[in-house]
Tab-separated table of C-alpha atoms and ligand atoms in Angstrom:
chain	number	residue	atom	x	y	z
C	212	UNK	CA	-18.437	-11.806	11.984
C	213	UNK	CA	-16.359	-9.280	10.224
C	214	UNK	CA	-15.139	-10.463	6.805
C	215	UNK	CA	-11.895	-10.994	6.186
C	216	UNK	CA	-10.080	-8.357	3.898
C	217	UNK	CA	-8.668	-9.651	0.479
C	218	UNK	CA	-6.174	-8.283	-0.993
C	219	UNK	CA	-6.908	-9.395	-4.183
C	220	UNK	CA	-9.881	-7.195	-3.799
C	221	UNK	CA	-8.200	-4.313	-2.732
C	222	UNK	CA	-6.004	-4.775	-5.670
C	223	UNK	CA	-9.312	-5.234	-8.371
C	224	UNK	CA	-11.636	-2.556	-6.863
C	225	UNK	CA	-8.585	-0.035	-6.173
C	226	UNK	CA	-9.065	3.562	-8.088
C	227	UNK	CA	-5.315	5.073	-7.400
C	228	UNK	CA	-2.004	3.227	-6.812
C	229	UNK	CA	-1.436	1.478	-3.248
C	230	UNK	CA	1.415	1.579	-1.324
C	231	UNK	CA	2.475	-1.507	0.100
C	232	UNK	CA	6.162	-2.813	1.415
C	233	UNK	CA	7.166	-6.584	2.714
C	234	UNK	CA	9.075	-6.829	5.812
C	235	UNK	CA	11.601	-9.919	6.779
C	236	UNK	CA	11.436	-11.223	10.755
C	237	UNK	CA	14.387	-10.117	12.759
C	238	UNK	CA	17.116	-12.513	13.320
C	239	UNK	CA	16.322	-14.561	15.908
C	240	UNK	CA	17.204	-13.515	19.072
C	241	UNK	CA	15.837	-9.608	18.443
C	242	UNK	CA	12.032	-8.843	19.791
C	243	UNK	CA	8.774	-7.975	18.169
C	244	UNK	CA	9.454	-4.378	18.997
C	245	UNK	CA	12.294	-4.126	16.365
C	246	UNK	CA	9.756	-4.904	13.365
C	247	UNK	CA	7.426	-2.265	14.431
C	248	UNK	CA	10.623	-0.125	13.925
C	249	UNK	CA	10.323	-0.299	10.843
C	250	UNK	CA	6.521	-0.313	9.858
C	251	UNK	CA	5.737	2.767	12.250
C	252	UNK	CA	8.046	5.375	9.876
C	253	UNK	CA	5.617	4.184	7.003
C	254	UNK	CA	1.877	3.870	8.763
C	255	UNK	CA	1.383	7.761	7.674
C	256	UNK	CA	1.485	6.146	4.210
C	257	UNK	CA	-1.478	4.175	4.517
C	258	UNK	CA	-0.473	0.826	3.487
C	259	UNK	CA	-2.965	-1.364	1.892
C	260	UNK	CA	-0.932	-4.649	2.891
C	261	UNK	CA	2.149	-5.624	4.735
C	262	UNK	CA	3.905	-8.700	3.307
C	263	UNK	CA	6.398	-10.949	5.634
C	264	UNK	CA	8.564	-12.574	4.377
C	265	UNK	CA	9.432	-16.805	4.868
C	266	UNK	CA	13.008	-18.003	5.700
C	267	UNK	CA	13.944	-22.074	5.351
C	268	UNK	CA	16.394	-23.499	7.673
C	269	UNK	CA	19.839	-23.454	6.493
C	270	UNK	CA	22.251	-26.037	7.559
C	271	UNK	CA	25.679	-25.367	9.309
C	272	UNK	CA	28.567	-27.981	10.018
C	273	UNK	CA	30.361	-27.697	13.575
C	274	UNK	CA	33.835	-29.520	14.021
C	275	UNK	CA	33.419	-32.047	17.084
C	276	UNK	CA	36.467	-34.671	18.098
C	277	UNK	CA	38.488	-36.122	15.664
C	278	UNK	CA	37.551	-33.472	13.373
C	279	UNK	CA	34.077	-34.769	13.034
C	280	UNK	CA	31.718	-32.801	11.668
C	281	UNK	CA	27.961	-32.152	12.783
C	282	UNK	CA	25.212	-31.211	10.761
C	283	UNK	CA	22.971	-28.568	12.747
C	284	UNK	CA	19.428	-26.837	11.061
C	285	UNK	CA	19.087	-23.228	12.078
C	286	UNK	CA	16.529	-20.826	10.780
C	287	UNK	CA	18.307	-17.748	11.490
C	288	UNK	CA	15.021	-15.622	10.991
C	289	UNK	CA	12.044	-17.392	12.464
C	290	UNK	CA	8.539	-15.737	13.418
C	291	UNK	CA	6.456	-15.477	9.936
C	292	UNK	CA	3.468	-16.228	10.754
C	293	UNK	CA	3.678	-14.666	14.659
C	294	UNK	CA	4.271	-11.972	13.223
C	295	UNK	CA	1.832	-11.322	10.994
C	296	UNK	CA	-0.643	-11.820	13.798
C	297	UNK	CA	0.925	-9.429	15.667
C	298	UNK	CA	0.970	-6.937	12.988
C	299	UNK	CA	-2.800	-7.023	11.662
C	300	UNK	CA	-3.556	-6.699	15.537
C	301	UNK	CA	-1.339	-3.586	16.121
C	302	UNK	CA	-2.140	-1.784	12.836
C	303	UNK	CA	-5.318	-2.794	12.217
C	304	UNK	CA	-3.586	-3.510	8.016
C	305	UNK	CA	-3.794	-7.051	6.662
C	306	UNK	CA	-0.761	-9.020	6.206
C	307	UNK	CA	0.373	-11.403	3.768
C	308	UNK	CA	2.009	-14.529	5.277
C	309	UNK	CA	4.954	-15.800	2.824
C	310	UNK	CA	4.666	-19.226	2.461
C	311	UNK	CA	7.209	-21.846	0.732
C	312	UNK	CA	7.005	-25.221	-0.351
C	313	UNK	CA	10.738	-25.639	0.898
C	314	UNK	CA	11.548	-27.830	3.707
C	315	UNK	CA	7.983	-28.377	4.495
C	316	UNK	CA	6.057	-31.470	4.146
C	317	UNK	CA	2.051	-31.072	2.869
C	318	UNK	CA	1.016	-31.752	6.297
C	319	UNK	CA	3.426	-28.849	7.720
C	320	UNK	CA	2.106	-27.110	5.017
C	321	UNK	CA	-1.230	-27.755	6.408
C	322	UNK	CA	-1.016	-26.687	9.854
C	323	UNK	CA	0.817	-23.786	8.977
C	324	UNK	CA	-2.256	-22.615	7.176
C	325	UNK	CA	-4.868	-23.529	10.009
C	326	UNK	CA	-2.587	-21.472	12.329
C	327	UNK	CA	-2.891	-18.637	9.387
C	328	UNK	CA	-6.442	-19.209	9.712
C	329	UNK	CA	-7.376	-19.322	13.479
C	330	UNK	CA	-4.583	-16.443	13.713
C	331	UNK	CA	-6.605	-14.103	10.827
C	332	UNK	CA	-4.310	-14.168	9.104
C	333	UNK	CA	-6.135	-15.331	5.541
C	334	UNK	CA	-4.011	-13.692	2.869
C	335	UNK	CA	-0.994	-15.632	1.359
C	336	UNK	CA	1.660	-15.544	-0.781
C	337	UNK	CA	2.441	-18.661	-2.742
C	338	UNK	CA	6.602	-19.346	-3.382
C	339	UNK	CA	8.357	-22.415	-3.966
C	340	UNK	CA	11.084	-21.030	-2.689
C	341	UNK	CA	14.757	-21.374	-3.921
C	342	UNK	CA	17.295	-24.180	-3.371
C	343	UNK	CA	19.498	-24.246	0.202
C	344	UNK	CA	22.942	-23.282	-0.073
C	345	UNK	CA	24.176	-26.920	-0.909
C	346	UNK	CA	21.837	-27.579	-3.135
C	347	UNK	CA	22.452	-26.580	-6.864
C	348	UNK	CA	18.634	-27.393	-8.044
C	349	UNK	CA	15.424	-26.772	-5.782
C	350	UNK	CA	14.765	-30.214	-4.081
C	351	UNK	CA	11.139	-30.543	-2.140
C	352	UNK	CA	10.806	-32.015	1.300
C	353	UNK	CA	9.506	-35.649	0.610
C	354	UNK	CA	5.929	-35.674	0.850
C	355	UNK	CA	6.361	-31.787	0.132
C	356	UNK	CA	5.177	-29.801	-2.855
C	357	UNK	CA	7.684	-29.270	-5.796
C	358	UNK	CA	6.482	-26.069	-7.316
C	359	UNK	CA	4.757	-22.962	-5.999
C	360	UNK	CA	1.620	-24.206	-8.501
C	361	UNK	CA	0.874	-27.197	-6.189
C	362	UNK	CA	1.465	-25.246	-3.218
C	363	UNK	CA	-1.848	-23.160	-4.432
C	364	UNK	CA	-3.645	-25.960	-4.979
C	365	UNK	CA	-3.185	-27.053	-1.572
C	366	UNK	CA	-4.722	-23.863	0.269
C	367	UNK	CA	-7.627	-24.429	-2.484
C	368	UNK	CA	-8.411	-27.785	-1.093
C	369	UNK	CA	-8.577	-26.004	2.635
C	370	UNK	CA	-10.493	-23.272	0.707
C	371	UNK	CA	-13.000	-26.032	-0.169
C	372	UNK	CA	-13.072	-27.587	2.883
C	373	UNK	CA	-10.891	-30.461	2.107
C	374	UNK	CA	-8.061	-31.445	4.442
C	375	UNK	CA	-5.096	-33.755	3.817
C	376	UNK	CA	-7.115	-36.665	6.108
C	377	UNK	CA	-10.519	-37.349	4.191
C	378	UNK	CA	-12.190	-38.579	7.484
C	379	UNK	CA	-12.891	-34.937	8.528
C	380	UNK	CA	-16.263	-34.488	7.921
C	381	UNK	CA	-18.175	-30.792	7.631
C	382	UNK	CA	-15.148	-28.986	8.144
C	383	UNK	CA	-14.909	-25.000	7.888
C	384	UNK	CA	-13.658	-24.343	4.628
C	385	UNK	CA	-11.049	-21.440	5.098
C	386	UNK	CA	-10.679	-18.393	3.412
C	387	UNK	CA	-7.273	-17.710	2.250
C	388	UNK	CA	-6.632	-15.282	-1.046
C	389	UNK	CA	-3.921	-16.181	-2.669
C	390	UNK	CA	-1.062	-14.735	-4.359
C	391	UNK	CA	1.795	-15.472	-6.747
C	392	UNK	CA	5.430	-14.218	-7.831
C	393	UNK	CA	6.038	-13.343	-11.453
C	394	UNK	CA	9.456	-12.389	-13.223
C	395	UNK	CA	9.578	-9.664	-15.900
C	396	UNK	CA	13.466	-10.351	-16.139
C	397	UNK	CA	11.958	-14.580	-16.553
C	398	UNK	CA	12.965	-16.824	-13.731
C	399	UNK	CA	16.450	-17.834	-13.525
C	400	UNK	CA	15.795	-21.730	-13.574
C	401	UNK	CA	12.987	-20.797	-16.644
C	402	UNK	CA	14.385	-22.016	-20.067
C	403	UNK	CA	12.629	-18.997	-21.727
C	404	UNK	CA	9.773	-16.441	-21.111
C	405	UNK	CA	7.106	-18.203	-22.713
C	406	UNK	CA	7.518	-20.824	-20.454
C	407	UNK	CA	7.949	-19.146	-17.496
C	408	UNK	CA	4.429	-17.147	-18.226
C	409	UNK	CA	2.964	-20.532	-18.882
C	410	UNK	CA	3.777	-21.546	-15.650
C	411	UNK	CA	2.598	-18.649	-14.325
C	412	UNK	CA	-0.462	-18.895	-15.641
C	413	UNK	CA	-0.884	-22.198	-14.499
C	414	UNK	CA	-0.511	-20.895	-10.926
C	415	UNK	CA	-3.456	-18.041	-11.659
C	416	UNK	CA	-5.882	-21.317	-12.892
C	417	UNK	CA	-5.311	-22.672	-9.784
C	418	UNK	CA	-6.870	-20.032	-7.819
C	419	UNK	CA	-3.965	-17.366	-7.280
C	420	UNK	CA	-5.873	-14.050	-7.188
C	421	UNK	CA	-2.810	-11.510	-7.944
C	422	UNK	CA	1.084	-11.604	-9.314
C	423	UNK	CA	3.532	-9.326	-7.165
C	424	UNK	CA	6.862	-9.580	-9.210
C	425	UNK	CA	10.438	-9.374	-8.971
C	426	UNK	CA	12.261	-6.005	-8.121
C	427	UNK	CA	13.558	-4.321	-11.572
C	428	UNK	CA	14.792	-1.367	-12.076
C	429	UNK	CA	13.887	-0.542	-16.102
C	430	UNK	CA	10.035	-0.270	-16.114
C	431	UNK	CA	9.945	-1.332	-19.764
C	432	UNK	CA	10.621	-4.690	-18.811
C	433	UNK	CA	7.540	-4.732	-16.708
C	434	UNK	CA	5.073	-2.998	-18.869
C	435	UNK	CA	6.772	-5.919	-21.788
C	436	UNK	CA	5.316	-8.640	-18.976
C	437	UNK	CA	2.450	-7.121	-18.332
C	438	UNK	CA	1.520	-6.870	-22.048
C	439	UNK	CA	2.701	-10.596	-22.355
C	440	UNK	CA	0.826	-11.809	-19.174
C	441	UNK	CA	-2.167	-10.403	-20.668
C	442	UNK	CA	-1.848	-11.835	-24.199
C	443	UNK	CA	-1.887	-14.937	-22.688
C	444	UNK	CA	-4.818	-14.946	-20.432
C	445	UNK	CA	-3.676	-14.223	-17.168
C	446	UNK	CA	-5.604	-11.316	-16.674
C	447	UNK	CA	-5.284	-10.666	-12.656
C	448	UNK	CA	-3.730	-7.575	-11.191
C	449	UNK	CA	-0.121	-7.102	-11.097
C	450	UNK	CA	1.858	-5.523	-8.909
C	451	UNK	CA	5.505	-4.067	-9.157
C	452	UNK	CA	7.549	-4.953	-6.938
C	453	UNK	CA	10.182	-1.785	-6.398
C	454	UNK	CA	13.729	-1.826	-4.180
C	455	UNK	CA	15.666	1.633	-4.130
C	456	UNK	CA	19.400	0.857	-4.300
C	457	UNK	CA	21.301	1.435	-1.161
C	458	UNK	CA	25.270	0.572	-1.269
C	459	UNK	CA	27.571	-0.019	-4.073
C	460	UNK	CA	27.710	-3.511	-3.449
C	461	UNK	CA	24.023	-4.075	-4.381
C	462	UNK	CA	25.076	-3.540	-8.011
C	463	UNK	CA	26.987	-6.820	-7.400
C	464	UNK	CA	24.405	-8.320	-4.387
C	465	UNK	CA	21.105	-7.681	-6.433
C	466	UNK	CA	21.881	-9.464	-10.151
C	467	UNK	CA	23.550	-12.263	-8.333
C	468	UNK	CA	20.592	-12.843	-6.041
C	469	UNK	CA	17.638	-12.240	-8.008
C	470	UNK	CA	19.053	-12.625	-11.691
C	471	UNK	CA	18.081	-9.506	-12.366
C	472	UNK	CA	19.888	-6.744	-14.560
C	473	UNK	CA	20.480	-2.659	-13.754
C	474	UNK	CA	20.297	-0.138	-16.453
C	475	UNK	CA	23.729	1.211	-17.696
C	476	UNK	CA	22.557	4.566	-16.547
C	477	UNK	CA	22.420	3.447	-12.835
C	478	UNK	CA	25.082	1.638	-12.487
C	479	UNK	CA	26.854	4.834	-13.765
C	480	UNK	CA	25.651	6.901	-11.800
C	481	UNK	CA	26.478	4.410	-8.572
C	482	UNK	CA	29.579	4.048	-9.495
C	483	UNK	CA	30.478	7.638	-9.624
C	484	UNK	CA	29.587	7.872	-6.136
C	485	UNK	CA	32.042	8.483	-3.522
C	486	UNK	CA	30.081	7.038	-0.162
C	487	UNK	CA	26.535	5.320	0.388
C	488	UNK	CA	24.779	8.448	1.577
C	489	UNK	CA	25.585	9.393	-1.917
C	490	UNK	CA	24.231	5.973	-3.288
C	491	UNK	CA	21.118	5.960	-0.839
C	492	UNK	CA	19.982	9.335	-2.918
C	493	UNK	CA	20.763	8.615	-6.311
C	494	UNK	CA	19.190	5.317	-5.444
C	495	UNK	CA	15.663	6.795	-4.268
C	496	UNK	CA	15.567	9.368	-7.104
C	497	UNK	CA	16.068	6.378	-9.451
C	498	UNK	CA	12.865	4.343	-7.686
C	499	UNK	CA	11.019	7.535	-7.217
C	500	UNK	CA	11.065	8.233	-11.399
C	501	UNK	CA	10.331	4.710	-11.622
C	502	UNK	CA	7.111	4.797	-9.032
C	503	UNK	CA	6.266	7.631	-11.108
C	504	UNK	CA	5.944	6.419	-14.428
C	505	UNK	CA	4.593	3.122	-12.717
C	506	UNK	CA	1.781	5.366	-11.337
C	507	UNK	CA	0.867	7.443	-14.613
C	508	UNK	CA	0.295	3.780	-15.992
C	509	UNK	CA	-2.212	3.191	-13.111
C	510	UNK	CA	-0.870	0.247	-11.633
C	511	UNK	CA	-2.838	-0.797	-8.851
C	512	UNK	CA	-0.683	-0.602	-6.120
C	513	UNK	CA	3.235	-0.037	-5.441
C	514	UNK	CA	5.241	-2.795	-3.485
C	515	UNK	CA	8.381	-2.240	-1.924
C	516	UNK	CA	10.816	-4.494	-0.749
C	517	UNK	CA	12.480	-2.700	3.120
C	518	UNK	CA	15.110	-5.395	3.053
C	519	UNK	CA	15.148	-4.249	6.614
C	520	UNK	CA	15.598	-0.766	5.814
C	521	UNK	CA	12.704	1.899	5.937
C	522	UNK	CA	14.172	4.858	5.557
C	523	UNK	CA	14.653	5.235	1.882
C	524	UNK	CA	11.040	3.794	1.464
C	525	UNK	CA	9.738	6.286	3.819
C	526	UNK	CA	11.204	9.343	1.726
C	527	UNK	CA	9.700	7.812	-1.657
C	528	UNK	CA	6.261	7.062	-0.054
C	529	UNK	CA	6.344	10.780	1.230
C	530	UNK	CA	5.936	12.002	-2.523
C	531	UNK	CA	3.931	10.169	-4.057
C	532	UNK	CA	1.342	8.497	-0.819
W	993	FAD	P1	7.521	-21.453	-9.139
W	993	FAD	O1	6.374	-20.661	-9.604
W	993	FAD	O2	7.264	-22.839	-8.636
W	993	FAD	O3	8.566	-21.524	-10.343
W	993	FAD	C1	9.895	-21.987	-10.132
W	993	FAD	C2	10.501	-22.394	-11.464
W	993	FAD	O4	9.917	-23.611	-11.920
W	993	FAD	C3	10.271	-21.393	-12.601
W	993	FAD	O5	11.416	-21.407	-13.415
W	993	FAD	C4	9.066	-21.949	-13.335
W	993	FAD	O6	9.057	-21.546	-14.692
W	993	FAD	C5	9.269	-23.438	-13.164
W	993	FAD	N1	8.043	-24.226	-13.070
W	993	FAD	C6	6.925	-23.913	-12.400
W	993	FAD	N2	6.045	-24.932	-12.469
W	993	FAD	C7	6.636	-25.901	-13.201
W	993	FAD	C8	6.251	-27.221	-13.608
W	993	FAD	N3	5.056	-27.726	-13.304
W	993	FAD	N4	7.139	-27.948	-14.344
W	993	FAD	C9	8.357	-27.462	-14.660
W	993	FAD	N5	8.772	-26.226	-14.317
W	993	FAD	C10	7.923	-25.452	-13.584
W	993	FAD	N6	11.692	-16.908	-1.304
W	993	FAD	C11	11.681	-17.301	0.006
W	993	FAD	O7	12.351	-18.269	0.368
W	993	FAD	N7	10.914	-16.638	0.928
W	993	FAD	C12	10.134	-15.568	0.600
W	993	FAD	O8	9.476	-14.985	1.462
W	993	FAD	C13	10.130	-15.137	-0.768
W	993	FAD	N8	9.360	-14.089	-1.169
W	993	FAD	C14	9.322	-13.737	-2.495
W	993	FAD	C15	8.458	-12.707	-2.903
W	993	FAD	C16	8.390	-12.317	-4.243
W	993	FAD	C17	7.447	-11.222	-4.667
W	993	FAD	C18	9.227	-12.967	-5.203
W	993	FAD	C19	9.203	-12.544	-6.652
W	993	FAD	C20	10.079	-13.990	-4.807
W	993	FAD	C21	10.132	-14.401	-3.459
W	993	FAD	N9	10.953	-15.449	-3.025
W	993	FAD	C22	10.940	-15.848	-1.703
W	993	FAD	C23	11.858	-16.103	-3.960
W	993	FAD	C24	11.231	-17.357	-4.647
W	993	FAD	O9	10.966	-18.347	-3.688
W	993	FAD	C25	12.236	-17.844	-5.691
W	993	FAD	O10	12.344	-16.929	-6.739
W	993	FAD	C26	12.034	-19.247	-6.202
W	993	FAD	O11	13.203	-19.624	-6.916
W	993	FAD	C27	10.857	-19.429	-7.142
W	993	FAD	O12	9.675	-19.324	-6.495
W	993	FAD	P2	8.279	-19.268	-7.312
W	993	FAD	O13	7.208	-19.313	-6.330
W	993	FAD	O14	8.318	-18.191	-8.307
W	993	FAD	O15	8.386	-20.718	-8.037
């Protein structure tokens, strides 16, 4: 049997900077066909790993008689872990499955992973996950984990051979390598950074292999978490995560969504723009100085978040992949 790639070793034994890029499923409804869209502009590239990304249910209200209201669960954006089969198969590139401790019970949990598993799929990233829509604090599925910490403890326990029902006896311990998220901006629900890196390490002595982190867009605040990771133990790779801006409305979209702040000098420059195709440029010049000075630091790989969109990606990766 072939073994299974690990990105974690990929990420350990690496000599230059990897590119790598996460992908969300389509909305539901659109086929396979319109995800390989927007890998096949960025094969050329050579990516070490293609991340896809996990999307909860949300919950919508229709009016019925007498102006009832029903409560309906949609995931508008279905298909992780299909699709990461799919995609190792095609591309012959491992994927990492997002998985969330959201809306899923341990046991859900659980079989997502053995599909993972008999799929090929055996390299995961860890979330919690953030709170639905109508929820103001991150509430766990009962019976679910709470934090992305226990989440990694659960695919150790497959790792070992342990399932949820202790009457399974010599079972095939799986293989999964796991990663982790990490914040250099802190996370938003953290009440300061040395306890959001304590946290963070906890998740790393659990068995997570590798941190990707946050999008940011001044690499001093990386290289500060990097430093600060390391001064406290957690000695695994780390890789930055990098979006390009793309519209004017991402200077409003991005800090709102992933607490995260933009440089004066960007947001200048944005804002003098007159259209997006203006915006699109001075967006990839600003990630393309930033993958630069990432690279002279010899990070060991590059990850970029498409949102959807591979175009801007595509023109970065052409420089510097
Ligand atoms: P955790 O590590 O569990 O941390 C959450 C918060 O709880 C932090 O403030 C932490 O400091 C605190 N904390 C942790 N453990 C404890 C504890 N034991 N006691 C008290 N406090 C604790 N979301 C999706 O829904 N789908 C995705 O595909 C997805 N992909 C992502 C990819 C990356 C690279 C990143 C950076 C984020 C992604 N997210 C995704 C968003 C993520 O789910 C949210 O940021 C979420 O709010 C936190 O997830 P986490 O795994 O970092 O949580």
């Amino acid at each position: 049997m072939i073994e299974p790639i690990k990105v974690a070793d990929l990420l350990k034994e690496t000599k230059k900077t990897l590119f790598s890029f996460e992908i969300l499923p389509p909305l539901k409804g659109k086929s396979i066909q319109s995800i390989y869209d927007g890998i096949d502009p960025l094969m050329e590239f050579n990516p070490a790993f293609i991340n896809v990304t996990y999307h909860r249910e949300e919950f919508i209200y229709k009016k019925r008689e007498k102006g009832y209201l029903e409560k309906f669960s949609i995931k508008k954006r279905p298909g992780t872990v299909g699709i990461c089969a799919a995609i190792s198969n095609k591309y012959q590139t491992p994927s990492v499955a997002h998985l969330i401790c959201g809306g899923f019970t341990r046991e859900e949990t659980e079989n997502a992973l053995i599909d993972l598993n008999f799929l090929g799929v055996n390299n995961v990233l860890a979330l919690r996950g953030d709170p639905i829509k109508t929820e103001q604090y991150f509430v766990p599925e009962e019976g679910g984990n709470k934090y992305a910490v226990d989440l990694v403890k659960q695919i150790i326990q497959l790792n070992n051979g342990q399932y949820m029902e202790d009457n399974i006896e010599n079972a095939a311990p799986t293989t999964f390598c796991i990663g982790v998220s990490g914040y250099p901006e802190k996370h938003s629900e953290a009440p300061n950074m040395k306890e959001d890196i304590l946290r963070l390490k906890q998740k790393i002595d659990a068995g997570a292999e590798y941190i990707v982190t946050q999008m940011f867009f001044d690499n001093q605040k990386f290289f500060d978490f990097v430093n600060l990771c390391r001064a406290n133990g957690i000695n695994v790779p780390i890789v930055p995560g990098i979006k390009p801006i793309a519209t004017k409305r991402q200077l409003q979209v991005l800090p709102k969504l992933f607490h995260i702040d933009l440089p004066e000098e960007l947001t200048d420059q944005v804002e003098s723009c007159t259209d997006n195709d203006e915006v699109k440029l001075i967006g990839e010049k600003w990630a393309l100085k930033q993958c630069r000075e990432l690279m002279e630091n010899n990070v060991p790989c590059i990850h970029f978040y498409t949102m959807g969109k591979s175009n801007a990606v595509r023109n970065i990766a052409k420089e510097l992949f």
